[in-house]
Amino acid sequence: MTYSISKLKLVRHWVMALALMVFASTAYAEDAEQRAEIDTAADAAIVKMFEEDRRAERLAKDAIAWLVFPEITKAGLGIGGEGGKGVLRVGGESAAYYKTTSISFGAQAGFQKYSYVLFFYDQAALDKFRSKRGYELGVDGSVAILEAGVTADIDTSDIRRDMVGIVFNESGLMANATVEGSKLTELDI
């Protein structure tokens, strides 16, 4: 039995298409699993935030969107870095997934894990955040950061920022956790 070159090309194209479909479905399943892991961790972090900081409820009440990073890992000895993954929730629904990264220099030593949530209060600020490929806190947008455990009452009407962040669930040996200067990039998952 002889095959023409066009039939062999057709078979080769079908095999390649089938392989591509298998690869794409595997990648989609891995992405779905990663999204589910981030969502589950974010849900637990939100519960922890409300337990740790009584200001969180007032901050959350007027926010149009929340960017939740359930676990940021920070380490340094002279040169430091931090990173983690999170989810943007708009109207209570997961809208996009992000990673945060930062590199720092200076007098620092230790290892720390913490969580943070950024509350968006202005649609223009949210739109600007979502339109940038690499958003840098403190450069691309103005954000007020509140440390967990501070007992002072706040009145969100006094905060003149488009975004307010709250740091909580801190553990480790580094003295502080700052998100100022962190680069936020949307994940393709």
mmCIF file of C-alpha atoms in Angstrom, residues 35-188:
data_model
loop_
_atom_site.group_PDB
_atom_site.id
_atom_site.type_symbol
_atom_site.label_atom_id
_atom_site.label_comp_id
_atom_site.label_asym_id
_atom_site.label_seq_id
_atom_site.Cartn_x
_atom_site.Cartn_y
_atom_site.Cartn_z
ATOM 1 C CA ARG A 35 -6.487 29.436 40.446
ATOM 2 C CA ALA A 36 -8.355 27.214 42.921
ATOM 3 C CA GLU A 37 -5.325 27.108 45.254
ATOM 4 C CA ILE A 38 -4.978 30.896 45.203
ATOM 5 C CA ASP A 39 -8.737 31.365 45.762
ATOM 6 C CA THR A 40 -8.776 28.948 48.712
ATOM 7 C CA ALA A 41 -5.753 30.619 50.315
ATOM 8 C CA ALA A 42 -7.294 34.069 49.714
ATOM 9 C CA ASP A 43 -10.560 33.034 51.386
ATOM 10 C CA ALA A 44 -8.630 31.830 54.458
ATOM 11 C CA ALA A 45 -6.538 35.025 54.511
ATOM 12 C CA ILE A 46 -9.658 37.211 54.421
ATOM 13 C CA VAL A 47 -11.073 35.370 57.438
ATOM 14 C CA LYS A 48 -7.738 35.841 59.240
ATOM 15 C CA MET A 49 -7.683 39.554 58.354
ATOM 16 C CA PHE A 50 -11.123 40.122 59.864
ATOM 17 C CA GLU A 51 -10.099 38.179 62.985
ATOM 18 C CA GLU A 52 -6.829 40.094 63.461
ATOM 19 C CA ASP A 53 -7.819 43.646 62.668
ATOM 20 C CA ARG A 54 -11.113 45.290 63.565
ATOM 21 C CA ARG A 55 -10.450 48.079 61.030
ATOM 22 C CA ALA A 56 -10.703 45.625 58.143
ATOM 23 C CA GLU A 57 -14.495 45.535 58.157
ATOM 24 C CA ARG A 58 -14.716 49.320 57.785
ATOM 25 C CA LEU A 59 -12.072 49.303 55.061
ATOM 26 C CA ALA A 60 -13.821 46.523 53.153
ATOM 27 C CA LYS A 61 -17.284 48.073 53.366
ATOM 28 C CA ASP A 62 -16.718 50.869 50.827
ATOM 29 C CA ALA A 63 -14.167 49.139 48.579
ATOM 30 C CA ILE A 64 -15.129 48.395 44.981
ATOM 31 C CA ALA A 65 -12.428 45.716 44.644
ATOM 32 C CA TRP A 66 -9.936 43.809 46.798
ATOM 33 C CA LEU A 67 -6.503 42.519 45.782
ATOM 34 C CA VAL A 68 -5.724 39.671 48.192
ATOM 35 C CA PHE A 69 -2.223 38.269 48.638
ATOM 36 C CA PRO A 70 -2.608 35.394 51.114
ATOM 37 C CA GLU A 71 1.109 34.744 51.553
ATOM 38 C CA ILE A 72 4.084 36.912 50.736
ATOM 39 C CA THR A 73 7.500 35.470 51.520
ATOM 40 C CA LYS A 74 10.275 37.960 52.242
ATOM 41 C CA ALA A 75 13.938 37.157 52.923
ATOM 42 C CA GLY A 76 17.098 39.176 52.994
ATOM 43 C CA LEU A 77 20.643 39.625 54.149
ATOM 44 C CA GLY A 78 21.795 42.979 52.782
ATOM 45 C CA ILE A 79 19.987 42.207 49.540
ATOM 46 C CA GLY A 80 16.405 41.065 49.954
ATOM 47 C CA GLY A 81 13.465 39.957 47.943
ATOM 48 C CA GLU A 82 9.854 39.063 48.335
ATOM 49 C CA GLY A 83 7.166 37.415 46.291
ATOM 50 C CA GLY A 84 3.758 35.804 46.306
ATOM 51 C CA LYS A 85 0.568 35.223 44.335
ATOM 52 C CA GLY A 86 -2.853 36.746 44.819
ATOM 53 C CA VAL A 87 -6.285 37.359 43.378
ATOM 54 C CA LEU A 88 -8.229 40.476 42.415
ATOM 55 C CA ARG A 89 -11.826 40.254 43.601
ATOM 56 C CA VAL A 90 -14.358 42.593 42.003
ATOM 57 C CA GLY A 91 -17.919 42.357 43.262
ATOM 58 C CA GLY A 92 -16.895 39.365 45.352
ATOM 59 C CA GLU A 93 -15.808 37.370 42.280
ATOM 60 C CA SER A 94 -12.274 36.439 41.236
ATOM 61 C CA ALA A 95 -11.482 38.662 38.255
ATOM 62 C CA ALA A 96 -7.725 38.129 37.719
ATOM 63 C CA TYR A 97 -4.652 36.624 39.366
ATOM 64 C CA TYR A 98 -1.424 38.454 40.163
ATOM 65 C CA LYS A 99 2.090 37.958 41.416
ATOM 66 C CA THR A 100 4.033 40.450 43.479
ATOM 67 C CA THR A 101 7.808 40.778 43.474
ATOM 68 C CA SER A 102 10.230 43.170 45.070
ATOM 69 C CA ILE A 103 13.990 43.490 45.511
ATOM 70 C CA SER A 104 15.517 45.641 48.237
ATOM 71 C CA PHE A 105 18.978 46.724 49.328
ATOM 72 C CA GLY A 106 20.200 47.950 52.709
ATOM 73 C CA ALA A 107 20.431 46.968 56.334
ATOM 74 C CA GLN A 108 18.160 43.952 56.520
ATOM 75 C CA ALA A 109 18.394 40.403 57.693
ATOM 76 C CA GLY A 110 15.838 37.717 58.234
ATOM 77 C CA PHE A 111 12.881 35.831 56.867
ATOM 78 C CA GLN A 112 9.214 36.727 57.080
ATOM 79 C CA LYS A 113 5.823 35.695 55.787
ATOM 80 C CA TYR A 114 2.784 37.931 55.787
ATOM 81 C CA SER A 115 -0.483 38.611 54.006
ATOM 82 C CA TYR A 116 -1.937 41.798 52.634
ATOM 83 C CA VAL A 117 -5.075 43.102 51.013
ATOM 84 C CA LEU A 118 -5.333 46.239 48.891
ATOM 85 C CA PHE A 119 -8.766 47.837 48.885
ATOM 86 C CA PHE A 120 -9.661 49.912 45.816
ATOM 87 C CA TYR A 121 -12.049 52.834 46.383
ATOM 88 C CA ASP A 122 -11.964 54.524 43.005
ATOM 89 C CA GLN A 123 -12.983 53.042 39.635
ATOM 90 C CA ALA A 124 -10.366 55.096 37.771
ATOM 91 C CA ALA A 125 -7.617 53.718 40.052
ATOM 92 C CA LEU A 126 -8.880 50.162 39.528
ATOM 93 C CA ASP A 127 -9.027 50.674 35.759
ATOM 94 C CA LYS A 128 -5.476 52.085 35.755
ATOM 95 C CA PHE A 129 -4.253 49.156 37.835
ATOM 96 C CA ARG A 130 -5.860 46.601 35.512
ATOM 97 C CA SER A 131 -4.574 48.284 32.338
ATOM 98 C CA LYS A 132 -0.879 48.258 33.320
ATOM 99 C CA ARG A 133 1.273 45.203 32.622
ATOM 100 C CA GLY A 134 3.574 45.842 35.576
ATOM 101 C CA TYR A 135 1.993 48.033 38.233
ATOM 102 C CA GLU A 136 4.367 49.369 40.888
ATOM 103 C CA LEU A 137 2.910 50.409 44.229
ATOM 104 C CA GLY A 138 4.000 53.870 45.266
ATOM 105 C CA VAL A 139 4.968 54.744 41.671
ATOM 106 C CA ASP A 140 1.923 54.003 39.530
ATOM 107 C CA GLY A 141 -0.584 54.624 42.299
ATOM 108 C CA SER A 142 -0.922 56.163 45.709
ATOM 109 C CA VAL A 143 -1.572 53.684 48.501
ATOM 110 C CA ALA A 144 -1.897 54.049 52.266
ATOM 111 C CA ILE A 145 -0.563 50.988 54.142
ATOM 112 C CA LEU A 146 -1.885 50.062 57.580
ATOM 113 C CA GLU A 147 -0.008 47.633 59.809
ATOM 114 C CA ALA A 148 -2.000 44.926 61.561
ATOM 115 C CA GLY A 149 -2.529 45.124 65.270
ATOM 116 C CA VAL A 150 -2.512 48.916 65.485
ATOM 117 C CA THR A 151 -5.419 49.674 67.774
ATOM 118 C CA ALA A 152 -6.206 53.213 66.666
ATOM 119 C CA ASP A 153 -9.622 53.715 65.147
ATOM 120 C CA ILE A 154 -9.731 54.906 61.580
ATOM 121 C CA ASP A 155 -12.333 56.767 59.631
ATOM 122 C CA THR A 156 -12.082 55.721 55.996
ATOM 123 C CA SER A 157 -13.511 59.076 54.925
ATOM 124 C CA ASP A 158 -10.281 60.650 56.255
ATOM 125 C CA ILE A 159 -8.083 58.521 53.986
ATOM 126 C CA ARG A 160 -7.401 60.500 50.835
ATOM 127 C CA ARG A 161 -6.083 57.608 48.756
ATOM 128 C CA ASP A 162 -7.435 55.559 45.884
ATOM 129 C CA MET A 163 -6.165 52.383 47.559
ATOM 130 C CA VAL A 164 -5.620 51.331 51.147
ATOM 131 C CA GLY A 165 -3.628 48.245 52.041
ATOM 132 C CA ILE A 166 -3.629 46.297 55.266
ATOM 133 C CA VAL A 167 -0.752 43.993 56.276
ATOM 134 C CA PHE A 168 -1.599 41.113 58.624
ATOM 135 C CA ASN A 169 -0.764 37.522 59.556
ATOM 136 C CA GLU A 170 2.921 38.341 60.027
ATOM 137 C CA SER A 171 5.413 35.709 61.127
ATOM 138 C CA GLY A 172 9.174 35.490 61.015
ATOM 139 C CA LEU A 173 12.174 37.521 62.057
ATOM 140 C CA MET A 174 12.109 40.623 59.844
ATOM 141 C CA ALA A 175 11.110 43.817 61.589
ATOM 142 C CA ASN A 176 8.578 45.114 59.072
ATOM 143 C CA ALA A 177 6.648 44.199 55.967
ATOM 144 C CA THR A 178 6.301 46.926 53.400
ATOM 145 C CA VAL A 179 4.556 46.603 50.048
ATOM 146 C CA GLU A 180 5.700 50.025 48.872
ATOM 147 C CA GLY A 181 7.643 49.591 45.646
ATOM 148 C CA SER A 182 6.348 46.070 45.038
ATOM 149 C CA LYS A 183 5.706 45.250 41.396
ATOM 150 C CA LEU A 184 2.361 43.602 40.648
ATOM 151 C CA THR A 185 2.002 41.633 37.422
ATOM 152 C CA GLU A 186 -1.046 39.775 36.142
ATOM 153 C CA LEU A 187 -0.600 36.020 35.864
ATOM 154 C CA ASP A 188 -1.673 34.270 32.689
#
